[in-house]
mmCIF file of C-alpha atoms in Angstrom:
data_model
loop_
_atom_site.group_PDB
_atom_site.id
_atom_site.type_symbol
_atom_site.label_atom_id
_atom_site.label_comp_id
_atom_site.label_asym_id
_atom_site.label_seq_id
_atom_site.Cartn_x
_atom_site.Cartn_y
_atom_site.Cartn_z
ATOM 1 C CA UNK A 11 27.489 130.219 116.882
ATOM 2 C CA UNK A 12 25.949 131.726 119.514
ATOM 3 C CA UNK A 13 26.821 135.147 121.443
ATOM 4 C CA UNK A 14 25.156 134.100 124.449
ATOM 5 C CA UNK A 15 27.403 134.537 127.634
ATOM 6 C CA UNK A 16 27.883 130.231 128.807
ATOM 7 C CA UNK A 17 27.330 129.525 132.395
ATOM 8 C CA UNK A 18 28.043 126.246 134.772
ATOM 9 C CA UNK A 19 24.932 125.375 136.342
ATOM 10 C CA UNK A 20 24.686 125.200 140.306
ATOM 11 C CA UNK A 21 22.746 122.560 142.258
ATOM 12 C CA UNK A 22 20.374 124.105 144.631
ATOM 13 C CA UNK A 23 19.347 122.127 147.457
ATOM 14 C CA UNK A 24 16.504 122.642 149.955
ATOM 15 C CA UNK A 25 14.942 120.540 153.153
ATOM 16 C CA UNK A 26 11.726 119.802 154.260
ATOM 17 C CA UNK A 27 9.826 117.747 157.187
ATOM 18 C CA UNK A 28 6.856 116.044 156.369
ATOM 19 C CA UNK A 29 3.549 117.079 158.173
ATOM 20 C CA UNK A 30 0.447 115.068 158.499
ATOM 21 C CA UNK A 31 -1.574 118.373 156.596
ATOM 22 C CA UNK A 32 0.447 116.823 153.802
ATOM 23 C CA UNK A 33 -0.568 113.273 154.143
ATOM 24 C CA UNK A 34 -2.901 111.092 153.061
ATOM 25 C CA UNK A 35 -5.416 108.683 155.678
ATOM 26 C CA UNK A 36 -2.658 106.422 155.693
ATOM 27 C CA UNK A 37 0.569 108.770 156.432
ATOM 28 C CA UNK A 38 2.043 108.413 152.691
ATOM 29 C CA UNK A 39 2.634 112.346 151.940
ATOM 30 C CA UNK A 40 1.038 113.875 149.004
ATOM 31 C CA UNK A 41 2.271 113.490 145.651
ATOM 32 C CA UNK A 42 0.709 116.994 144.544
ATOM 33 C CA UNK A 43 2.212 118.234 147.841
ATOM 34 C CA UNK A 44 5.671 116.828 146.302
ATOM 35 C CA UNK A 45 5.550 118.582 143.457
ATOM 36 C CA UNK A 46 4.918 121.503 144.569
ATOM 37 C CA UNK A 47 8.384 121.699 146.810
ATOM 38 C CA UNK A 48 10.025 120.188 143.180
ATOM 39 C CA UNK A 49 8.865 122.928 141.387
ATOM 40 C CA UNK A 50 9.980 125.893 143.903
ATOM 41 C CA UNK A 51 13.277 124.315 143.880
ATOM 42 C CA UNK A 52 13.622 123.876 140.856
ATOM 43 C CA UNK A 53 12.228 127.619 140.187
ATOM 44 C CA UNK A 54 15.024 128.827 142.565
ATOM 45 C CA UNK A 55 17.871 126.617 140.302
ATOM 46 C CA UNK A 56 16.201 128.511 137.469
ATOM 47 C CA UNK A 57 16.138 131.784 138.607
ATOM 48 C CA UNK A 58 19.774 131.221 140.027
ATOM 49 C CA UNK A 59 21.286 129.812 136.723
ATOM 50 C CA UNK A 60 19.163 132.557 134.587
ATOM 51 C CA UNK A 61 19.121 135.999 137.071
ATOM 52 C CA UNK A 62 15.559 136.273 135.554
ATOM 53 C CA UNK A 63 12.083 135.691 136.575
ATOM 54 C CA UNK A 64 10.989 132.324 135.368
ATOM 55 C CA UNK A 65 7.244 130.226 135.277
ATOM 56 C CA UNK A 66 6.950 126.857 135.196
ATOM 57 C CA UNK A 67 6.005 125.685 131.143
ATOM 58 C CA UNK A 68 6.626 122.051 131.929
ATOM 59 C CA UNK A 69 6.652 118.565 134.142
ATOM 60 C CA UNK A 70 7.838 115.583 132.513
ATOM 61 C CA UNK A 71 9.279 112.082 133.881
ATOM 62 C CA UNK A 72 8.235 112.304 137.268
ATOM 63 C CA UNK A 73 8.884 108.783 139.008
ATOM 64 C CA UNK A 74 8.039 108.104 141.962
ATOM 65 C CA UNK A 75 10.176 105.125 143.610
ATOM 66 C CA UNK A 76 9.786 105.343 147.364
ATOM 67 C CA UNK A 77 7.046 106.569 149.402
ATOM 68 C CA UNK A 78 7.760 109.109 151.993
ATOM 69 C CA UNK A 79 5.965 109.605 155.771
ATOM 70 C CA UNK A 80 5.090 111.902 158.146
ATOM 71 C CA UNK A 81 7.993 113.012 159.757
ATOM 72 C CA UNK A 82 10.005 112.447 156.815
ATOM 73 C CA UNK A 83 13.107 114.731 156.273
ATOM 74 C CA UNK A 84 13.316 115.692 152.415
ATOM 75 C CA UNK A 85 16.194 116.845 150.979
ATOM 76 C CA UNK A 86 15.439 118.254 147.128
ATOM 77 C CA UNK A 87 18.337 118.933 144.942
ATOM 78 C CA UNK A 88 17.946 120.973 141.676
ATOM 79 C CA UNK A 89 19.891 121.631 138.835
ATOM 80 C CA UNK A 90 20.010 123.366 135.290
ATOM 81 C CA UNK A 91 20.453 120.245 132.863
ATOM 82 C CA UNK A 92 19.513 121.749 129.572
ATOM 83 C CA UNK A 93 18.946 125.137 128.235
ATOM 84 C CA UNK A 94 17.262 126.184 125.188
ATOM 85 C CA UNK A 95 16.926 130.075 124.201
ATOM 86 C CA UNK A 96 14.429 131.325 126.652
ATOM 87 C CA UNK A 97 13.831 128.091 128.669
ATOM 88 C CA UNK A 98 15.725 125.688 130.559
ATOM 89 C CA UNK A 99 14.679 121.561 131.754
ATOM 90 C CA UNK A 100 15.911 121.323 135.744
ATOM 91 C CA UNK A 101 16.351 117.817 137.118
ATOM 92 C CA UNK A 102 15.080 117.592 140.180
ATOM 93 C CA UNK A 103 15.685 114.807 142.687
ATOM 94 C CA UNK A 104 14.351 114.085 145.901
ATOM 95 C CA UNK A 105 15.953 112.220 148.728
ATOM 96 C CA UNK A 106 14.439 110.630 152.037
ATOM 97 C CA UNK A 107 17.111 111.478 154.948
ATOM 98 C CA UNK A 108 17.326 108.297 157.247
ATOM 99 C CA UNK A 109 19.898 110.288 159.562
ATOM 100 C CA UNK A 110 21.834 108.120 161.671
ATOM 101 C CA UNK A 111 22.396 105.082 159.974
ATOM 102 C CA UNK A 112 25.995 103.874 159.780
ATOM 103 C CA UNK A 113 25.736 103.118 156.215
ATOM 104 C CA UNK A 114 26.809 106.158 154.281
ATOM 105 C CA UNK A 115 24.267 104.386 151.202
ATOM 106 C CA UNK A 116 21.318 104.381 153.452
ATOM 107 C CA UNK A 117 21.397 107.755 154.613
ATOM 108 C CA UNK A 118 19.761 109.398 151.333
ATOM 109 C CA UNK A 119 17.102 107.121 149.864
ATOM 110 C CA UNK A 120 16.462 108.490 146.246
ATOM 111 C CA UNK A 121 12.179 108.527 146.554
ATOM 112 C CA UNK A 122 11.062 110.809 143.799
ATOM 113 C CA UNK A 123 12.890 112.289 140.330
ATOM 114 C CA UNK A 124 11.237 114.905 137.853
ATOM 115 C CA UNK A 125 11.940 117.484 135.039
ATOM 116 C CA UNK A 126 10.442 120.986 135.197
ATOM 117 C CA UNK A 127 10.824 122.838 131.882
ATOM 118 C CA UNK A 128 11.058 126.919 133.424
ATOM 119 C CA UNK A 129 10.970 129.442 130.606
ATOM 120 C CA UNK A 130 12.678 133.148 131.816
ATOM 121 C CA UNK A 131 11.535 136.340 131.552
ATOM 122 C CA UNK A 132 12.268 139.941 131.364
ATOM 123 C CA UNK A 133 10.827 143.439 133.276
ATOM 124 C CA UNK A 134 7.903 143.520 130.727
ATOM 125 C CA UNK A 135 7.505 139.293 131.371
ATOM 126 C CA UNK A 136 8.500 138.611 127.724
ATOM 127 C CA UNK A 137 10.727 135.520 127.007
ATOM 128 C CA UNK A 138 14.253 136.485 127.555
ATOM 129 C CA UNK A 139 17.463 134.640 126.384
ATOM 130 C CA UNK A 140 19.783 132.651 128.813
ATOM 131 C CA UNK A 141 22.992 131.390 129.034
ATOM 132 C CA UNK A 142 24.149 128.657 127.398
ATOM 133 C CA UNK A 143 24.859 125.537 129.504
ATOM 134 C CA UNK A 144 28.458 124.540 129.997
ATOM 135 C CA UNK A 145 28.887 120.869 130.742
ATOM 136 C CA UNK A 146 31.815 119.183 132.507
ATOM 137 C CA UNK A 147 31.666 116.066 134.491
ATOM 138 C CA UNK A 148 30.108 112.751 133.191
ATOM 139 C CA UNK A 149 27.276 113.188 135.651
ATOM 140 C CA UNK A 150 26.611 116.314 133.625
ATOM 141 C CA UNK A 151 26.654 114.725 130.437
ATOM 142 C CA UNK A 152 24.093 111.556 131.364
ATOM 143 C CA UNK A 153 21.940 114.169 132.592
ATOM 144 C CA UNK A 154 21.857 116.171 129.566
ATOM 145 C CA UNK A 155 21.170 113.494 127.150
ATOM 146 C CA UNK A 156 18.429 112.200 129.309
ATOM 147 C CA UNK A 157 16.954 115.718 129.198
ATOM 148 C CA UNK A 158 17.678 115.994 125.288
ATOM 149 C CA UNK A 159 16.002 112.704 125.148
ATOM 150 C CA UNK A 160 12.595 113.935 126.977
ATOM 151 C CA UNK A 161 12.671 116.680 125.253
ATOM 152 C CA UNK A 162 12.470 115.018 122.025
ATOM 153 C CA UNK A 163 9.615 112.725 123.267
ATOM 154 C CA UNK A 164 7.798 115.774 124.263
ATOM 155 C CA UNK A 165 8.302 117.380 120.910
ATOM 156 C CA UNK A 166 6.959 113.857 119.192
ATOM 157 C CA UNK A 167 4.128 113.326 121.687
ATOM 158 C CA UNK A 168 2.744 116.929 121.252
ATOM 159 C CA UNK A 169 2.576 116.275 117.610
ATOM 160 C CA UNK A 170 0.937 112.862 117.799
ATOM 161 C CA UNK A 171 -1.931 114.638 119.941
ATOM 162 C CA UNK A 172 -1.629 117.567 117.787
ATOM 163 C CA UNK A 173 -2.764 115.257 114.557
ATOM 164 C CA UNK A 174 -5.698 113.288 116.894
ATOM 165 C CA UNK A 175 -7.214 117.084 118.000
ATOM 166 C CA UNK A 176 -6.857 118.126 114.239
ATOM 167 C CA UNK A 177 -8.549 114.987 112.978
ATOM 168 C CA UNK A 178 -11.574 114.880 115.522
ATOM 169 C CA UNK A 179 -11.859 119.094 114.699
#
């Protein structure tokens, strides 16, 4: 067993409007430009969960299910889903914000999900131990075995490519 402190993880949300800098020909933003707010927030639910400095290692699973447009309001939401000993996997999600519909459901349209693996560090930016995760709610638990399950199709794709670049060496 561990001696690591255990921590509950906080979900860190930020907002966004979409400019036309961030657009393609056509007004579809970015996906690049996406990513790039996914990774800051989930940097910040890193660096909020861990109190350390942390760098990006890692993106995995990133789905894209419904475009987003100039003008667009983004909301991203972030949050610690797995931790190992220096790193942590952050789900984040990001939301389209269709305002002032009178369907609650329609209001947040779920456009883009992702997991950024963060790894922390110390003063002298050497890998530094975090908290262990502590995991309540069902929500919680889906989204840790998803996470335990891309992280275990990480490890076995990294070998399979590991073997190819050995055998054409």
């Amino acid at each position: 067993m561990s001696n690591r402190n255990a921590k509950k993880a906080e979900a860190i949300e930020t907002w966004n409007f979409v400019f036309p800098n961030q657009s393609n020909p056509y007004g579809n933003m970015f996906g690049g430009e996406l990513l790039a707010i996914m990774d800051s927030t989930a940097a910040m639910a890193a660096i909020r969960y861990s109190g350390k400095t942390v760098s990006t290692a890692s993106s995995e699973r990133v789905i894209f299910k419904h475009p987003i447009f100039v003008g667009d309001r983004i909301k991203t939401v972030a949050k610690v889903v797995l931790v190992g000993r220096t790193s942590m996997m952050v789900r984040t999600d990001v939301f389209v914000d269709k305002g002032e519909s009178g369907d609650d459901r329609e209001k947040d349209i779920l456009s883009t999900t992702a997991h950024f693996t963060l790894v922390a560090f110390d003063e002298d930016r050497k890998p530094s131990e975090v908290p262990e995760l502590i995991i309540e709610t069902e929500t919680e638990h889906k989204h840790h075995e998803l996470a335990e399950q891309i992280k275990n199709h990480v490890k076995r794709r990294e070998e399979r490519i590991k073997h190819v670049v050995e055998k054409w060496s």
